[in-house]
PDB file of C-alpha atoms in Angstrom:
ATOM      1  CA  UNK M   1     -19.866   5.078 -29.991  1.00 36.00           C
ATOM      2  CA  UNK M   2     -17.326   2.937 -27.984  1.00 45.00           C
ATOM      3  CA  UNK M   3     -17.561   2.985 -24.289  1.00 48.00           C
ATOM      4  CA  UNK M   4     -14.908   5.363 -22.939  1.00 50.00           C
ATOM      5  CA  UNK M   5     -11.949   3.742 -21.194  1.00 55.00           C
ATOM      6  CA  UNK M   6     -11.824   5.465 -17.638  1.00 54.00           C
ATOM      7  CA  UNK M   7      -8.254   4.574 -17.154  1.00 57.00           C
ATOM      8  CA  UNK M   8      -7.191   6.786 -19.799  1.00 65.00           C
ATOM      9  CA  UNK M   9      -9.223   9.891 -19.052  1.00 65.00           C
ATOM     10  CA  UNK M  10      -7.331  12.794 -17.790  1.00 73.00           C
ATOM     11  CA  UNK M  11      -9.034  13.430 -14.748  1.00 66.00           C
ATOM     12  CA  UNK M  12      -7.408  16.814 -14.206  1.00 72.00           C
ATOM     13  CA  UNK M  13      -8.542  18.316 -17.403  1.00 79.00           C
ATOM     14  CA  UNK M  14     -12.404  18.193 -17.437  1.00 83.00           C
ATOM     15  CA  UNK M  15     -14.607  20.711 -15.405  1.00 85.00           C
ATOM     16  CA  UNK M  16     -15.654  19.189 -12.147  1.00 84.00           C
ATOM     17  CA  UNK M  17     -19.290  18.732 -12.995  1.00 86.00           C
ATOM     18  CA  UNK M  18     -18.020  16.637 -16.216  1.00 88.00           C
ATOM     19  CA  UNK M  19     -15.904  14.290 -13.889  1.00 85.00           C
ATOM     20  CA  UNK M  20     -18.822  13.807 -11.315  1.00 87.00           C
ATOM     21  CA  UNK M  21     -20.911  12.909 -14.519  1.00 87.00           C
ATOM     22  CA  UNK M  22     -18.269  10.426 -15.851  1.00 87.00           C
ATOM     23  CA  UNK M  23     -17.722   8.741 -12.512  1.00 87.00           C
ATOM     24  CA  UNK M  24     -21.564   9.005 -11.531  1.00 88.00           C
ATOM     25  CA  UNK M  25     -20.841  10.321  -8.225  1.00 89.00           C
ATOM     26  CA  UNK M  26     -22.095  13.324  -6.297  1.00 89.00           C
ATOM     27  CA  UNK M  27     -20.627  15.639  -3.687  1.00 88.00           C
ATOM     28  CA  UNK M  28     -22.538  13.687  -1.113  1.00 90.00           C
ATOM     29  CA  UNK M  29     -20.326  10.425  -1.942  1.00 90.00           C
ATOM     30  CA  UNK M  30     -21.186   6.961  -3.278  1.00 91.00           C
ATOM     31  CA  UNK M  31     -24.014   4.823  -1.859  1.00 91.00           C
ATOM     32  CA  UNK M  32     -22.787   1.938   0.112  1.00 90.00           C
ATOM     33  CA  UNK M  33     -24.179  -0.254  -2.544  1.00 92.00           C
ATOM     34  CA  UNK M  34     -22.627   1.507  -5.452  1.00 92.00           C
ATOM     35  CA  UNK M  35     -18.835   1.520  -3.552  1.00 92.00           C
ATOM     36  CA  UNK M  36     -19.346  -2.455  -2.901  1.00 93.00           C
ATOM     37  CA  UNK M  37     -20.280  -2.889  -6.628  1.00 94.00           C
ATOM     38  CA  UNK M  38     -17.171  -0.753  -7.722  1.00 93.00           C
ATOM     39  CA  UNK M  39     -14.930  -2.726  -5.219  1.00 93.00           C
ATOM     40  CA  UNK M  40     -15.977  -5.834  -6.995  1.00 93.00           C
ATOM     41  CA  UNK M  41     -15.335  -4.087 -10.435  1.00 93.00           C
ATOM     42  CA  UNK M  42     -12.069  -2.402 -10.017  1.00 91.00           C
ATOM     43  CA  UNK M  43     -10.586  -4.380  -6.874  1.00 90.00           C
ATOM     44  CA  UNK M  44      -8.842  -2.882  -3.926  1.00 89.00           C
ATOM     45  CA  UNK M  45      -7.005   0.530  -3.958  1.00 85.00           C
ATOM     46  CA  UNK M  46      -3.388  -0.734  -3.442  1.00 79.00           C
ATOM     47  CA  UNK M  47       0.163  -0.986  -5.109  1.00 72.00           C
ATOM     48  CA  UNK M  48       0.512  -4.657  -6.623  1.00 74.00           C
ATOM     49  CA  UNK M  49       3.744  -6.019  -4.854  1.00 70.00           C
ATOM     50  CA  UNK M  50       5.982  -6.912  -7.558  1.00 71.00           C
ATOM     51  CA  UNK M  51       7.415 -10.548  -7.451  1.00 79.00           C
ATOM     52  CA  UNK M  52      10.348 -11.070  -5.511  1.00 79.00           C
ATOM     53  CA  UNK M  53      13.291 -12.418  -7.233  1.00 80.00           C
ATOM     54  CA  UNK M  54      16.130 -14.212  -5.326  1.00 84.00           C
ATOM     55  CA  UNK M  55      19.226 -12.045  -4.720  1.00 84.00           C
ATOM     56  CA  UNK M  56      21.292 -14.379  -7.315  1.00 87.00           C
ATOM     57  CA  UNK M  57      18.862 -13.847  -9.922  1.00 87.00           C
ATOM     58  CA  UNK M  58      19.367  -9.969  -9.234  1.00 84.00           C
ATOM     59  CA  UNK M  59      23.075 -10.047  -9.175  1.00 87.00           C
ATOM     60  CA  UNK M  60      23.247 -12.302 -12.372  1.00 85.00           C
ATOM     61  CA  UNK M  61      20.876  -9.965 -14.274  1.00 88.00           C
ATOM     62  CA  UNK M  62      23.760  -7.502 -14.324  1.00 87.00           C
ATOM     63  CA  UNK M  63      25.686  -9.598 -16.751  1.00 88.00           C
ATOM     64  CA  UNK M  64      23.083  -9.687 -19.294  1.00 89.00           C
ATOM     65  CA  UNK M  65      24.466  -6.487 -20.944  1.00 88.00           C
ATOM     66  CA  UNK M  66      26.487  -6.427 -24.460  1.00 91.00           C
ATOM     67  CA  UNK M  67      29.140  -4.331 -22.971  1.00 90.00           C
ATOM     68  CA  UNK M  68      29.485  -6.910 -20.205  1.00 91.00           C
ATOM     69  CA  UNK M  69      29.763  -9.877 -22.811  1.00 92.00           C
ATOM     70  CA  UNK M  70      32.631  -7.940 -24.688  1.00 93.00           C
ATOM     71  CA  UNK M  71      34.592  -7.317 -21.403  1.00 92.00           C
ATOM     72  CA  UNK M  72      34.125 -10.836 -20.618  1.00 92.00           C
ATOM     73  CA  UNK M  73      35.339 -11.988 -24.160  1.00 94.00           C
ATOM     74  CA  UNK M  74      38.152  -9.633 -24.092  1.00 93.00           C
ATOM     75  CA  UNK M  75      39.273 -10.950 -20.314  1.00 92.00           C
ATOM     76  CA  UNK M  76      39.144 -14.690 -21.789  1.00 93.00           C
ATOM     77  CA  UNK M  77      41.319 -13.441 -24.771  1.00 94.00           C
ATOM     78  CA  UNK M  78      43.779 -11.631 -22.476  1.00 93.00           C
ATOM     79  CA  UNK M  79      43.927 -14.751 -20.282  1.00 93.00           C
ATOM     80  CA  UNK M  80      44.767 -17.047 -23.196  1.00 94.00           C
ATOM     81  CA  UNK M  81      47.619 -14.828 -24.343  1.00 93.00           C
ATOM     82  CA  UNK M  82      48.698 -15.032 -20.885  1.00 92.00           C
ATOM     83  CA  UNK M  83      48.253 -11.495 -19.527  1.00 94.00           C
ATOM     84  CA  UNK M  84      46.933 -12.579 -16.173  1.00 93.00           C
ATOM     85  CA  UNK M  85      47.134  -9.292 -14.447  1.00 94.00           C
ATOM     86  CA  UNK M  86      45.103  -7.683 -17.429  1.00 93.00           C
ATOM     87  CA  UNK M  87      42.498 -10.386 -17.446  1.00 93.00           C
ATOM     88  CA  UNK M  88      41.979 -10.138 -13.561  1.00 94.00           C
ATOM     89  CA  UNK M  89      41.682  -6.236 -13.956  1.00 94.00           C
ATOM     90  CA  UNK M  90      38.896  -6.832 -16.638  1.00 93.00           C
ATOM     91  CA  UNK M  91      36.957  -9.274 -14.440  1.00 94.00           C
ATOM     92  CA  UNK M  92      37.255  -7.141 -11.409  1.00 94.00           C
ATOM     93  CA  UNK M  93      35.509  -4.334 -13.440  1.00 93.00           C
ATOM     94  CA  UNK M  94      32.893  -6.528 -14.440  1.00 93.00           C
ATOM     95  CA  UNK M  95      32.187  -8.074 -10.985  1.00 93.00           C
ATOM     96  CA  UNK M  96      32.374  -4.499  -9.244  1.00 94.00           C
ATOM     97  CA  UNK M  97      30.112  -3.200 -12.123  1.00 92.00           C
ATOM     98  CA  UNK M  98      27.611  -6.087 -10.990  1.00 92.00           C
ATOM     99  CA  UNK M  99      27.930  -5.372  -7.568  1.00 93.00           C
ATOM    100  CA  UNK M 100      27.154  -1.612  -7.851  1.00 93.00           C
ATOM    101  CA  UNK M 101      24.166  -2.403  -9.796  1.00 91.00           C
ATOM    102  CA  UNK M 102      23.135  -4.988  -7.358  1.00 91.00           C
ATOM    103  CA  UNK M 103      23.320  -2.576  -4.479  1.00 91.00           C
ATOM    104  CA  UNK M 104      21.616   0.310  -6.470  1.00 91.00           C
ATOM    105  CA  UNK M 105      18.644  -2.077  -7.339  1.00 88.00           C
ATOM    106  CA  UNK M 106      18.277  -3.024  -3.691  1.00 86.00           C
ATOM    107  CA  UNK M 107      17.999   0.496  -2.426  1.00 88.00           C
ATOM    108  CA  UNK M 108      15.505   1.284  -5.390  1.00 84.00           C
ATOM    109  CA  UNK M 109      13.293  -1.515  -4.047  1.00 82.00           C
ATOM    110  CA  UNK M 110      13.634  -0.461  -0.512  1.00 83.00           C
ATOM    111  CA  UNK M 111      12.604   3.179  -1.757  1.00 81.00           C
ATOM    112  CA  UNK M 112       9.255   1.572  -3.264  1.00 75.00           C
ATOM    113  CA  UNK M 113       8.594  -0.270  -0.134  1.00 76.00           C
ATOM    114  CA  UNK M 114       8.883   2.694   1.720  1.00 76.00           C
ATOM    115  CA  UNK M 115       6.614   4.505  -0.625  1.00 72.00           C
ATOM    116  CA  UNK M 116       4.020   1.744  -0.147  1.00 68.00           C
ATOM    117  CA  UNK M 117       4.266   2.657   3.757  1.00 68.00           C
ATOM    118  CA  UNK M 118       3.616   6.213   2.923  1.00 66.00           C
ATOM    119  CA  UNK M 119       0.347   5.545   1.904  1.00 63.00           C
ATOM    120  CA  UNK M 120      -2.589   6.314   4.255  1.00 57.00           C
ATOM    121  CA  UNK M 121      -3.866   3.025   6.155  1.00 82.00           C
ATOM    122  CA  UNK M 122      -7.295   4.883   6.460  1.00 87.00           C
ATOM    123  CA  UNK M 123      -9.368   7.698   4.629  1.00 88.00           C
ATOM    124  CA  UNK M 124     -12.318   9.646   5.447  1.00 91.00           C
ATOM    125  CA  UNK M 125     -14.895   9.481   2.777  1.00 92.00           C
ATOM    126  CA  UNK M 126     -18.391  10.518   1.998  1.00 93.00           C
ATOM    127  CA  UNK M 127     -20.738   7.445   1.632  1.00 92.00           C
ATOM    128  CA  UNK M 128     -24.221   7.690   1.385  1.00 88.00           C
ATOM    129  CA  UNK M 129     -24.239  11.484   2.658  1.00 89.00           C
ATOM    130  CA  UNK M 130     -22.064  10.422   5.767  1.00 92.00           C
ATOM    131  CA  UNK M 131     -18.380  10.763   6.895  1.00 93.00           C
ATOM    132  CA  UNK M 132     -17.110   7.200   6.977  1.00 93.00           C
ATOM    133  CA  UNK M 133     -13.578   6.093   7.915  1.00 92.00           C
ATOM    134  CA  UNK M 134     -12.614   3.036   5.845  1.00 92.00           C
ATOM    135  CA  UNK M 135      -9.237   1.210   5.157  1.00 90.00           C
ATOM    136  CA  UNK M 136      -7.631   3.171   2.240  1.00 88.00           C
ATOM    137  CA  UNK M 137      -7.672  -0.427   0.263  1.00 88.00           C
ATOM    138  CA  UNK M 138     -11.502   0.144  -0.052  1.00 91.00           C
ATOM    139  CA  UNK M 139     -11.473   3.199  -1.893  1.00 92.00           C
ATOM    140  CA  UNK M 140     -12.824   3.255  -5.139  1.00 93.00           C
ATOM    141  CA  UNK M 141     -13.275   5.417  -8.166  1.00 91.00           C
ATOM    142  CA  UNK M 142     -16.064   8.055  -7.561  1.00 90.00           C
ATOM    143  CA  UNK M 143     -15.288   8.261  -3.976  1.00 92.00           C
ATOM    144  CA  UNK M 144     -15.278  11.803  -2.400  1.00 91.00           C
ATOM    145  CA  UNK M 145     -12.326  11.696   0.007  1.00 92.00           C
ATOM    146  CA  UNK M 146     -11.884  14.350   2.770  1.00 90.00           C
ATOM    147  CA  UNK M 147      -8.422  15.407   3.708  1.00 88.00           C
ATOM    148  CA  UNK M 148      -7.424  17.177   6.927  1.00 85.00           C
ATOM    149  CA  UNK M 149      -4.253  19.146   7.748  1.00 82.00           C
ATOM    150  CA  UNK M 150      -1.741  16.357   8.375  1.00 79.00           C
ATOM    151  CA  UNK M 151      -3.298  13.390   6.527  1.00 81.00           C
ATOM    152  CA  UNK M 152      -1.455  11.269   4.178  1.00 79.00           C
ATOM    153  CA  UNK M 153      -2.952  11.184   0.778  1.00 80.00           C
ATOM    154  CA  UNK M 154      -4.504   7.637   0.306  1.00 81.00           C
ATOM    155  CA  UNK M 155      -4.374   7.286  -3.395  1.00 77.00           C
ATOM    156  CA  UNK M 156      -4.981   9.196  -6.653  1.00 79.00           C
ATOM    157  CA  UNK M 157      -7.243  12.051  -6.314  1.00 84.00           C
ATOM    158  CA  UNK M 158      -8.891  14.870  -8.281  1.00 83.00           C
ATOM    159  CA  UNK M 159      -9.102  17.862  -5.800  1.00 84.00           C
ATOM    160  CA  UNK M 160     -12.342  19.594  -6.451  1.00 82.00           C
ATOM    161  CA  UNK M 161     -12.640  21.837  -3.267  1.00 84.00           C
ATOM    162  CA  UNK M 162      -9.765  23.287  -1.267  1.00 82.00           C
ATOM    163  CA  UNK M 163      -9.076  25.958   1.339  1.00 81.00           C
ATOM    164  CA  UNK M 164      -5.322  26.880   1.795  1.00 78.00           C
ATOM    165  CA  UNK M 165      -4.083  23.521   0.782  1.00 77.00           C
ATOM    166  CA  UNK M 166      -0.249  22.794   1.123  1.00 77.00           C
ATOM    167  CA  UNK M 167       1.443  19.848  -0.024  1.00 76.00           C
ATOM    168  CA  UNK M 168       4.993  18.765   1.043  1.00 75.00           C
ATOM    169  CA  UNK M 169       6.112  16.106  -1.304  1.00 73.00           C
ATOM    170  CA  UNK M 170       9.629  15.679  -0.109  1.00 73.00           C
ATOM    171  CA  UNK M 171       8.746  12.130   1.197  1.00 68.00           C
ATOM    172  CA  UNK M 172       8.194  11.244  -2.540  1.00 68.00           C
ATOM    173  CA  UNK M 173      10.781  12.909  -4.225  1.00 72.00           C
ATOM    174  CA  UNK M 174      13.541  12.670  -1.574  1.00 71.00           C
ATOM    175  CA  UNK M 175      14.420  16.099  -1.643  1.00 73.00           C
ATOM    176  CA  UNK M 176      16.182  17.226   1.695  1.00 69.00           C
ATOM    177  CA  UNK M 177      14.563  20.263   1.808  1.00 69.00           C
ATOM    178  CA  UNK M 178      10.499  20.256   1.397  1.00 62.00           C
ATOM    179  CA  UNK M 179       9.082  21.720  -1.425  1.00 63.00           C
ATOM    180  CA  UNK M 180       5.575  23.124  -0.602  1.00 62.00           C
ATOM    181  CA  UNK M 181       2.849  23.360  -3.235  1.00 61.00           C
ATOM    182  CA  UNK M 182      -0.057  25.569  -2.803  1.00 60.00           C
ATOM    183  CA  UNK M 183      -3.287  25.713  -4.315  1.00 56.00           C
TER     184      UNK M 183
END
C-alpha cells in the first residue's frame, strides 16, 4: 500500500479522531521535538512571494493575445492604405486595453500583499501540554492552535472544538458588509 499524500487529504471530511491519528498528534499538542522535525520536513508556514516582474514586462505581457495581434495587423494595414485616423484609433484602443490590464494586475498584486499582511504574526499553540506563543511561520501540520476572540487565523486550520465561533471574512472577500459565519 502506498503512503498517503498528506497534501491531498480533505482534512474537513474525516472524523476528528482519524485526523489526529493521520497527523500523529493529540489535543495536548505536539512535543517540541516533533514540531522541530516537522518544521524541517514541511518548511515554514508562509505564502511564498511571487517573483516580481518589472513594470515594463507586466505592461508588455498585455500585448501577447491573439486579438491584440489582429488589431495591430489591422492598424498596420489601415495605415498602409492611408487611413491614419482609423489606424490611430485602433492603436489607441490597443494601448488603452494594455493600460487597463496593467492597472488591474497591479491592484490584484496589492490585494495579495494585503492578504499576506492579514495573516497573524503570532499563534498560540499547545506544545508539550503547555500554551506557547510562537511566530505563525513556525506552525506545522499537527499543531493544536488556540484562537480567542479578535485573533487572526494564522493559517489553514481544522476546527475540532468550538464554542460560539463567529468568523468575519469581509477582509478576505472584499465585501463592504461583513458576512459573519457561525459554527
